[in-house]
Coordinates of C-alpha atoms and ligand atoms in Angstrom, one line a residue:
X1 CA -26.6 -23.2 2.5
X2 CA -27.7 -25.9 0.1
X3 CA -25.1 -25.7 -2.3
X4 CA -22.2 -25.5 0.4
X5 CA -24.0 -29.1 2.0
X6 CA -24.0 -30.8 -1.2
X7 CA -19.8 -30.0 -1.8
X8 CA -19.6 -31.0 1.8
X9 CA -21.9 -34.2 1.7
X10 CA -20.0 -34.8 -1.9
X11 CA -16.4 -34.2 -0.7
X12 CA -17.5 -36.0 2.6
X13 CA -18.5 -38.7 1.1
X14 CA -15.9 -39.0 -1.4
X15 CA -13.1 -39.0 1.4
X16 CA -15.1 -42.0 3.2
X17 CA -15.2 -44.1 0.1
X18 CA -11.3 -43.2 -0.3
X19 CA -11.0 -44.2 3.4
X20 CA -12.9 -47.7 2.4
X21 CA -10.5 -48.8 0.4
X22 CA -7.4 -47.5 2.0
X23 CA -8.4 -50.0 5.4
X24 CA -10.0 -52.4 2.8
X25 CA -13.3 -52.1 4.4
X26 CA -17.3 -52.8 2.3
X27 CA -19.1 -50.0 5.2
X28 CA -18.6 -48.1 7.9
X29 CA -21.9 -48.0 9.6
X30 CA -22.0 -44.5 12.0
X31 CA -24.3 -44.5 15.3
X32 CA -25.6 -41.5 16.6
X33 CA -25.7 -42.3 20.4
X34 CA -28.8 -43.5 22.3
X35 CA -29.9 -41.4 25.6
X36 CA -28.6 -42.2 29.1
X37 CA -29.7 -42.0 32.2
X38 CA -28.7 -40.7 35.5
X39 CA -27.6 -43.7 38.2
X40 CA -31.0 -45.4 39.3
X41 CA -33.5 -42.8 37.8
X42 CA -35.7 -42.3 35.2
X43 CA -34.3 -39.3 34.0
X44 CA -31.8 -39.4 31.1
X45 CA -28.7 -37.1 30.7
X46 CA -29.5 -34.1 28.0
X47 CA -28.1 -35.8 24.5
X48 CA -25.7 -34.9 22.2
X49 CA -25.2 -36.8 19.0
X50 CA -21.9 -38.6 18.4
X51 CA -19.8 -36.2 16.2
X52 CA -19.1 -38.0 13.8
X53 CA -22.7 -38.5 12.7
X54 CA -23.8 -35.0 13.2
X55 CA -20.7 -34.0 10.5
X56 CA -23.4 -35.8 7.9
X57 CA -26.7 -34.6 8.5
X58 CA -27.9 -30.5 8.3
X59 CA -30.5 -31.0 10.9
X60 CA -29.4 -31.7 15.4
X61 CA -29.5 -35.6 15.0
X62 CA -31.7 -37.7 17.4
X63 CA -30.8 -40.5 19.4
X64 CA -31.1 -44.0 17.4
X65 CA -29.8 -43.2 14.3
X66 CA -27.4 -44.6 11.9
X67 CA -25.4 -44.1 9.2
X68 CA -24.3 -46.3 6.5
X69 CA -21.6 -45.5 4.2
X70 CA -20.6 -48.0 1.5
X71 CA -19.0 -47.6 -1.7
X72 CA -21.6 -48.1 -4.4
X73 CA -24.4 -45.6 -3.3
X74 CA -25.1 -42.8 -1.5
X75 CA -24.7 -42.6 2.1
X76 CA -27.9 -44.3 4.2
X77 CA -29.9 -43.1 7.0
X78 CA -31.7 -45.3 9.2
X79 CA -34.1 -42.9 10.6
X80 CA -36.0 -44.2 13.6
X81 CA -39.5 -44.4 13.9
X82 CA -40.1 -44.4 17.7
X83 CA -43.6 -45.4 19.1
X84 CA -43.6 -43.0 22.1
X85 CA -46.0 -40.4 23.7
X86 CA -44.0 -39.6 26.5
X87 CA -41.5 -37.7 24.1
X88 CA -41.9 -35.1 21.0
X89 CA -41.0 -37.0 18.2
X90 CA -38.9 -35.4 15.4
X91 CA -40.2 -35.4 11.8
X92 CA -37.8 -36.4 9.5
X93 CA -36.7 -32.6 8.1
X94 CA -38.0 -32.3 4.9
X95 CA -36.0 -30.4 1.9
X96 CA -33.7 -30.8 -0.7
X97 CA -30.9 -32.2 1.2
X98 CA -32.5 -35.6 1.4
X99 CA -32.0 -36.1 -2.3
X100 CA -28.4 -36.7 -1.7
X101 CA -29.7 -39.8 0.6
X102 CA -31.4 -43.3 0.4
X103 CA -33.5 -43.0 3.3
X104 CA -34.9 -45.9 5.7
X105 CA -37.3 -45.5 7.8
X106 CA -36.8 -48.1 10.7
X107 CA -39.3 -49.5 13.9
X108 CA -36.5 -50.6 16.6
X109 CA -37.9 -54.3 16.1
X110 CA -36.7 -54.1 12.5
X111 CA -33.1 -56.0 12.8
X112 CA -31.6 -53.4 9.5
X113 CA -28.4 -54.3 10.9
X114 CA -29.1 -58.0 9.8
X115 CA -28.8 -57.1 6.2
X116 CA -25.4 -55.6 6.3
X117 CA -22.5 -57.9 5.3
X118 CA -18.8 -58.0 4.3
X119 CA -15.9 -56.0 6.7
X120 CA -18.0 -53.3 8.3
X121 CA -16.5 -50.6 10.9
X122 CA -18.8 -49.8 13.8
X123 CA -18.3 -45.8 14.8
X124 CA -19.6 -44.6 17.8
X125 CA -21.7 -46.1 20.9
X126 CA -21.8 -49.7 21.4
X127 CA -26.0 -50.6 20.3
X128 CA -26.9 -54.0 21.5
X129 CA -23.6 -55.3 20.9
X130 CA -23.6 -54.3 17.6
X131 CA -20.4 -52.6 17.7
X132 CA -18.7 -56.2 18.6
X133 CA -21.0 -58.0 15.7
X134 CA -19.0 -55.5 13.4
X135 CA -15.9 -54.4 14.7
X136 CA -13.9 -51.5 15.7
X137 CA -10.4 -50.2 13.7
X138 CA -8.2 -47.7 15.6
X139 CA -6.1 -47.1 12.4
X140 CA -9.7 -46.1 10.5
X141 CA -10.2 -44.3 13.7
X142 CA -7.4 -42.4 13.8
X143 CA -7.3 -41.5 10.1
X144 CA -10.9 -40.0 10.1
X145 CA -9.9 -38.0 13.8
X146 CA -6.9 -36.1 11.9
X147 CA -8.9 -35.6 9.2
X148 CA -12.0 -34.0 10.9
X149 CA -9.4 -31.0 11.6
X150 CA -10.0 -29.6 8.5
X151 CA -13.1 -27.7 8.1
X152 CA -15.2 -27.7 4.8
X153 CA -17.0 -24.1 4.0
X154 CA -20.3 -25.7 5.2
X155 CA -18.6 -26.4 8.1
X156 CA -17.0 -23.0 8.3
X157 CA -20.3 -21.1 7.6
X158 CA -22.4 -23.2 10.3
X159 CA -19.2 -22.0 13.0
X160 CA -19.5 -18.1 11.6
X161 CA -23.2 -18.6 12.1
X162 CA -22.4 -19.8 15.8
X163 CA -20.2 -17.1 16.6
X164 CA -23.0 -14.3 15.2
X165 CA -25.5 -16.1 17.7
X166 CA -23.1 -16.5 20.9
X167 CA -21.6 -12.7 20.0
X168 CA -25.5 -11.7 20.5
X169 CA -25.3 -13.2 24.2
X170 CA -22.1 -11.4 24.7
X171 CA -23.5 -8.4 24.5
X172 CA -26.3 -8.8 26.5
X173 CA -24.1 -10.1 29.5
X174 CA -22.0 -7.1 29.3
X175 CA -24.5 -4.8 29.3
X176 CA -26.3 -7.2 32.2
X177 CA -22.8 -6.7 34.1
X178 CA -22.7 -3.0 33.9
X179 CA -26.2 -3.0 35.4
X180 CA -25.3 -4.8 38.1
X181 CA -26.9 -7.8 37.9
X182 CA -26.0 -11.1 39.1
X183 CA -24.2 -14.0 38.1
X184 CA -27.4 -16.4 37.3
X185 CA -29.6 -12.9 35.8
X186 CA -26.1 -12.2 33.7
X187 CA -26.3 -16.3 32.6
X188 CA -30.1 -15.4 31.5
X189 CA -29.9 -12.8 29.5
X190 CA -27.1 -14.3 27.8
X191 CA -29.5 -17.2 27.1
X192 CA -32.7 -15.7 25.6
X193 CA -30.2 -13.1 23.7
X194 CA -28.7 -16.2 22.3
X195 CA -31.8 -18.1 21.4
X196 CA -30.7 -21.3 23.4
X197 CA -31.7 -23.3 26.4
X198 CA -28.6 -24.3 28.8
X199 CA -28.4 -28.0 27.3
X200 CA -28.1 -27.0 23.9
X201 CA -25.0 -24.6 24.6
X202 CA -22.0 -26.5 23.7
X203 CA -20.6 -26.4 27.0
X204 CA -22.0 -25.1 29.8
X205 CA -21.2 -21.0 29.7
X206 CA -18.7 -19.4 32.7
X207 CA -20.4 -16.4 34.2
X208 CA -17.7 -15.6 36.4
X209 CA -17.6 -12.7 38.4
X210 CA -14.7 -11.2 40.5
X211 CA -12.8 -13.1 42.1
X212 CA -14.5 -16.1 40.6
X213 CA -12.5 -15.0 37.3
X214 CA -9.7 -16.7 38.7
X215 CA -11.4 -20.2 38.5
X216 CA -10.6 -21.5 34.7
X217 CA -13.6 -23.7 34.5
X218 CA -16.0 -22.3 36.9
X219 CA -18.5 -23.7 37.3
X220 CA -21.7 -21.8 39.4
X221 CA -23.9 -19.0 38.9
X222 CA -24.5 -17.1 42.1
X223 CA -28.1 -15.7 42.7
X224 CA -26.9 -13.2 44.5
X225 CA -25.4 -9.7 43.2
X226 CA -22.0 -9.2 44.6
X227 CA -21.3 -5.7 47.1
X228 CA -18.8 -4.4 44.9
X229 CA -18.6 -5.0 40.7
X230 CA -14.9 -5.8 39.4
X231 CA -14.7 -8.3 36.8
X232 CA -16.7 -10.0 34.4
X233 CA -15.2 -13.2 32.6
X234 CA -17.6 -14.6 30.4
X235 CA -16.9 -17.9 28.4
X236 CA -19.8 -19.1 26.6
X237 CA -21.1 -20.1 23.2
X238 CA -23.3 -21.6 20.9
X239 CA -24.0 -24.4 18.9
X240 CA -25.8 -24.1 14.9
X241 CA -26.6 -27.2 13.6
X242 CA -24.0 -28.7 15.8
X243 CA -20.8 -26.7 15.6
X244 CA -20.5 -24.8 18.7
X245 CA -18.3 -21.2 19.0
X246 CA -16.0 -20.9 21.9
X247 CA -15.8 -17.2 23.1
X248 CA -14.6 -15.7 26.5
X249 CA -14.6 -11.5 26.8
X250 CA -13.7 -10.2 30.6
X251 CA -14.7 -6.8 31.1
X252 CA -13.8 -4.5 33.9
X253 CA -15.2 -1.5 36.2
X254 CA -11.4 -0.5 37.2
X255 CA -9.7 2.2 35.7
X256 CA -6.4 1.2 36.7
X257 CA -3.8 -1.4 37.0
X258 CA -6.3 -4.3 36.1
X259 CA -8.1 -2.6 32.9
X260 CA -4.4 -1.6 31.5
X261 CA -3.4 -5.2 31.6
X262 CA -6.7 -6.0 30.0
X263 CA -5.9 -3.8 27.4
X264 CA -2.4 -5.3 26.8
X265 CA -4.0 -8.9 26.8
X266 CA -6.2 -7.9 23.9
X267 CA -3.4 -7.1 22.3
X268 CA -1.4 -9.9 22.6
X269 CA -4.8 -11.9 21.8
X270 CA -5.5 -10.4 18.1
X271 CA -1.8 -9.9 17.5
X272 CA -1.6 -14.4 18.6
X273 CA -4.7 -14.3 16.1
X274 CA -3.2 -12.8 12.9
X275 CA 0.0 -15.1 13.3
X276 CA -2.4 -18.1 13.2
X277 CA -1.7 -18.9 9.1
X278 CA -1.0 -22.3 7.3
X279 CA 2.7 -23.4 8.4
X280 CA 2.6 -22.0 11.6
X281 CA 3.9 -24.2 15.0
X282 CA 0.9 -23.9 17.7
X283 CA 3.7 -25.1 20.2
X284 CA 5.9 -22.1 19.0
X285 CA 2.7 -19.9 19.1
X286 CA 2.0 -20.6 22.6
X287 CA 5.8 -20.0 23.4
X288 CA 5.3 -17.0 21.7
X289 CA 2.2 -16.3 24.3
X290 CA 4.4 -17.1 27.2
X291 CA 6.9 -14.5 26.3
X292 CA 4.6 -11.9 25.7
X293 CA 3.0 -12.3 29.2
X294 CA 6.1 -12.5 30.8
X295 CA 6.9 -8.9 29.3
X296 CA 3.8 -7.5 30.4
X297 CA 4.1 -8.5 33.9
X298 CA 7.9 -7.5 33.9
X299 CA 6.8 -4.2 32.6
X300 CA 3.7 -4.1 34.6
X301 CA 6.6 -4.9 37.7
X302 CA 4.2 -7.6 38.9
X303 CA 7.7 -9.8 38.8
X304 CA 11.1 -7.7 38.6
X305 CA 12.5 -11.1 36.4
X306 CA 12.9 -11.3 32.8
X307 CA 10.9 -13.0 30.5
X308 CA 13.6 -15.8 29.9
X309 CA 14.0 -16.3 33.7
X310 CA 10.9 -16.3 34.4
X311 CA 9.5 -18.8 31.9
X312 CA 12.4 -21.7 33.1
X313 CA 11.3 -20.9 36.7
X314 CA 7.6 -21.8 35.8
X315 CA 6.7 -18.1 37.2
X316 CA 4.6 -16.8 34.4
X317 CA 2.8 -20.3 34.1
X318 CA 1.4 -19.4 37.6
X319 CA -0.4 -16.5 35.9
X320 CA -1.4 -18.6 32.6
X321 CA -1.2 -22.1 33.7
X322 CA -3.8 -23.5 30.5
X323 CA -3.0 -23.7 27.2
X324 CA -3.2 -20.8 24.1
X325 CA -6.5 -23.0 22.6
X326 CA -7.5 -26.2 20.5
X327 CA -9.3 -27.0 17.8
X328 CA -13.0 -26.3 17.3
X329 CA -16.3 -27.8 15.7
X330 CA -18.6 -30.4 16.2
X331 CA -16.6 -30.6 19.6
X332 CA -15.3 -27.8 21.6
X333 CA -12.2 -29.5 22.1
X334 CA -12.0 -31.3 19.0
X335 CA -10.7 -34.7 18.4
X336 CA -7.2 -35.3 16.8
X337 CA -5.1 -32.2 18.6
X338 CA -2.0 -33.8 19.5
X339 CA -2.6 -36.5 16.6
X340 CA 0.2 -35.6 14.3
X341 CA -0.3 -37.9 11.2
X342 CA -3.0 -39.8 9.6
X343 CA -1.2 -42.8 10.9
X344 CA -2.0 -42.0 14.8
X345 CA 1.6 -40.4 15.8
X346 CA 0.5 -38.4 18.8
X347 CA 2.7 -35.6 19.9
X348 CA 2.2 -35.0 23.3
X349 CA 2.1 -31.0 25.0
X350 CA 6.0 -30.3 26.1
X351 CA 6.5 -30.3 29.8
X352 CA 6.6 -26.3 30.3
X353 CA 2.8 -26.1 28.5
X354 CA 1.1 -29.5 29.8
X355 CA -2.0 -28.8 29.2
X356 CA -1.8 -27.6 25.7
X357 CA -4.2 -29.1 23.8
X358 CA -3.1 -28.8 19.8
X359 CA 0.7 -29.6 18.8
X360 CA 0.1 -29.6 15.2
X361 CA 1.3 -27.2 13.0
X362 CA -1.2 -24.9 11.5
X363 CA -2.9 -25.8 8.3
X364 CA -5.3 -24.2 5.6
X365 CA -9.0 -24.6 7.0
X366 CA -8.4 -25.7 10.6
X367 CA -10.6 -24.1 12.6
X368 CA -8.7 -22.8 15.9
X369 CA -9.3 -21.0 19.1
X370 CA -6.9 -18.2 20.6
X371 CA -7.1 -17.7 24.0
X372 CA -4.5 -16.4 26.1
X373 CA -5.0 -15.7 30.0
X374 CA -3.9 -13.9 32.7
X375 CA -4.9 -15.1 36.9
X376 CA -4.5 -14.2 40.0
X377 CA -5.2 -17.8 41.2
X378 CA -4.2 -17.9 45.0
X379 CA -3.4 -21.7 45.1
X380 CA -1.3 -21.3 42.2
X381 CA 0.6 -17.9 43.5
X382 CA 1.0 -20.0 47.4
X383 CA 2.5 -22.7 45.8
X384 CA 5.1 -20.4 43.8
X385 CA 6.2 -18.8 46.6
X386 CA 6.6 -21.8 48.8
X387 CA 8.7 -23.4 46.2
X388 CA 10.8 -20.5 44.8
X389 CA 11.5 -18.0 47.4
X390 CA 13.3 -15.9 44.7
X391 CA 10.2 -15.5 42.5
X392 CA 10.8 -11.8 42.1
X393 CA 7.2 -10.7 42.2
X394 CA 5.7 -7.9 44.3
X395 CA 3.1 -9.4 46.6
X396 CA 1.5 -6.4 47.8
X397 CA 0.6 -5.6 44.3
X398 CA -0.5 -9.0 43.3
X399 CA -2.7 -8.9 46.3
X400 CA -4.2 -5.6 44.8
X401 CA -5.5 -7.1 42.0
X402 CA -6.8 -10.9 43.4
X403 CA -10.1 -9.6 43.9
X404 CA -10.4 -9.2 40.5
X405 CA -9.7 -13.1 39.5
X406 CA -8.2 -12.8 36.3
X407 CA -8.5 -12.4 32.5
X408 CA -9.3 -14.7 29.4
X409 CA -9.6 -13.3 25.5
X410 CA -10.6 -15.8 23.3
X411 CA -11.7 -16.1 19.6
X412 CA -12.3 -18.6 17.2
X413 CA -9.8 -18.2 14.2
X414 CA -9.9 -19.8 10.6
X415 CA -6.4 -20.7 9.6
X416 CA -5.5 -19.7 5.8
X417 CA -3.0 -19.5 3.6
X418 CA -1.0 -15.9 4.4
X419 CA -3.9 -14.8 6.5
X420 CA -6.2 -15.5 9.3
X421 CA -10.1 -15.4 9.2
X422 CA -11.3 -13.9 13.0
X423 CA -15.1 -15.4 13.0
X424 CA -15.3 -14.0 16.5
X425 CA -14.4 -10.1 15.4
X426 CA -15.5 -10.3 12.0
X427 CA -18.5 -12.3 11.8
Ligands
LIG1 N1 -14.7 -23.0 27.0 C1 -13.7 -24.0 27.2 C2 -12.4 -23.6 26.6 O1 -12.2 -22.4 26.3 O2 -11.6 -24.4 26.2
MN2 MN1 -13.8 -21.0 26.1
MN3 MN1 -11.6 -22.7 24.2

């Protein structure tokens, strides 16, 4: 681990200095965040450090710290030294990686910020108008957001090491699932199995059960256990040293119509997967998607029309209205998906996939998620049949399979040159 954080802190830091003299700037000073609180209450929201400084440091940052990165020295870390026994306070980490750093420990009435001069970028939360004092450069922005795409092997190794420890949850849910258990007891096991309290996941997981499959983003966790035991859609990860995995499995208690299309969508889902290599269109990937669900519910005779007719008539994006995936790492949704250059060009998602969220073309050591769906959503499948009267699907059998709520595969994929990397399967 130490040797793959010095090439990243070295290549890192290289690529900033590089970045320095490309905008013509002396620093670009980095904030962490500071916490937040809740309207009119003493309670702050649970924090997560600004990406962009938790890319430098091997350890979850804290609130109140800075970054400075110039070109003459090694990067900087004001660490704070906090006078509070309401909170834990964190010890500065000790090991080797602080060699690579000129560290400064700093009160909050210690004005560090006074000594920084010449052009300086401000990244991150505004601090006591600090971010005005300095300034902020969307170009610089921009550049660093396409950049962050791709993924150094410290960066890949701390995302395998998050899909080994969400993977462990995984199991634990489905085995929770086949025993019957509820939503919120499924949710718990798939907590302590994954060594993580709820505000340390990197988003909050989706037990979803039956019918509630159907929600994309949904959002409870029922107490109770339901009658009958259909579905299980779980979307949940976890975070290592602030890269978070992204995995959703669905499992099933049918024997029928339901598990054979899960089947088929696991398919489709590894077969998406080993297309993901350098040079690859994500647009053309997720067309690619669309077709193949339109054959299976053609073949499946959930809608009598072919693929082709069924895609321009918006038919099969009633069953898989979200995108084929994103990128991943310090965010789930990481930044710079529909940034096209260095320079900022944003290509936005065509019409027929709105909400897909990477247009890029696949490159060497992106770090990508693949999942396709499959839903039974009942707002979606009204509206379809108000508006197109000659949809072609069979209702009766749709209505079948609505308790059921739907199906998601997803896995986190690194993109190479040839081949693809599955961290979900293969980690
Ligand atoms: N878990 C959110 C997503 O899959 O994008
Ligand atoms: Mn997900
Ligand atoms: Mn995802």
């Amino acid at each position: 681990m130490d040797s793959l954080y010095f090439s990243h802190i070295k290549s890192l830091t290289s690529f900033y200095q590089d970045t320095l003299e490309r905008f013509q700037l002396d620093q670009i000073i980095i904030a962490s965040g500071t916490k937040s609180y809740y309207f009119q209450d003493d309670y702050t929201h649970p924090f997560k450090p600004y990406a962009y400084a938790q890319q430098w440091l091997p350890f979850d940052v804290e609130p109140d710290t800075f970054i400075v990165i110039s070109n003459h020295s090694k990067p900087t870390l004001i660490w704070p030294l906090k006078e509070d026994f309401w909170h834990a306070q964190q010890n500065l980490p000790e090991g080797s990686w602080s060699d690579l750093w000129t560290i400064k420990p700093t009160r909050a009435n210690e004005n560090w910020a006074d000594t920084i001069k010449g052009k300086t970028m401000w990244l991150g939360q505004d601090i006591a108008g600090l971010s005005d004092k300095f300034g902020r450069y969307d170009k610089t922005l921009a550049w660093l957001d396409y950049h962050r795409a791709y993924k150094s092997d410290y960066e890949v190794d701390l995302l395998k090491q998050a899909n080994v420890r969400a993977l462990k949850g995984h199991h634990a849910a489905e085995k929770a699932f086949f025993e019957g258990k509820s939503e919120l007891d499924i949710y718990l096991d798939y907590l302590r199995t994954s060594q993580q309290t709820s505000p340390q996941e990197p988003y909050s997981g989706i037990i979803a059960l039956n019918q509630n499959a159907a929600v994309l983003h949904y959002e409870h966790k029922q107490i109770q256990s339901p009658d009958k035991f259909r579905t299980l859609l779980i979307d949940a990860g976890a975070k290592v040293t602030g890269y978070g995995s992204d995995i959703t499995r669905t499992f099933t208690t049918d024997n029928n119509l339901f598990n054979e299309l899960l089947c088929k969508m696991d398919q489709i889902q590894q077969s998406l997967a080993n297309k993901s290599i350098a040079g690859t269109d994500y647009k053309a990937l997720h067309a690619t998607c669309l077709t193949e669900i339109a054959n299976l519910l053609q073949e499946s005779q959930i809608c009598s029309l072919s693929a082709e007719e069924q895609i321009s008539k918006g038919i099969t994006q009633t069953f898989f209205p979200h995108g084929l995936g994103h990128l991943l790492g310090l965010q789930v949704h990481d930044v710079g998906g529909h940034q096209v250059t260095p320079e900022g060009d944003i290509l936005k998602p065509p019409s027929s996939a709105p909400f897909l969220r990477l247009t890029r073309k696949l490159e060497e050591n992106m770090v990508i998620t693949i999942e396709p769906g499959l839903y039974f959503i009942p707002m979606l499948l009204e509206k379809m049949q108000q508006s197109l009267p000659q949809h072609g699907c069979d209702m009766a059998l749709i209505k079948t399979l609505i308790p059921f709520g739907g199906i998601r595969i997803e896995d986190n994929v690194l993109v190479k040159q040839n081949i693809s990397e599955n961290l979900t399967r293969n980690s």
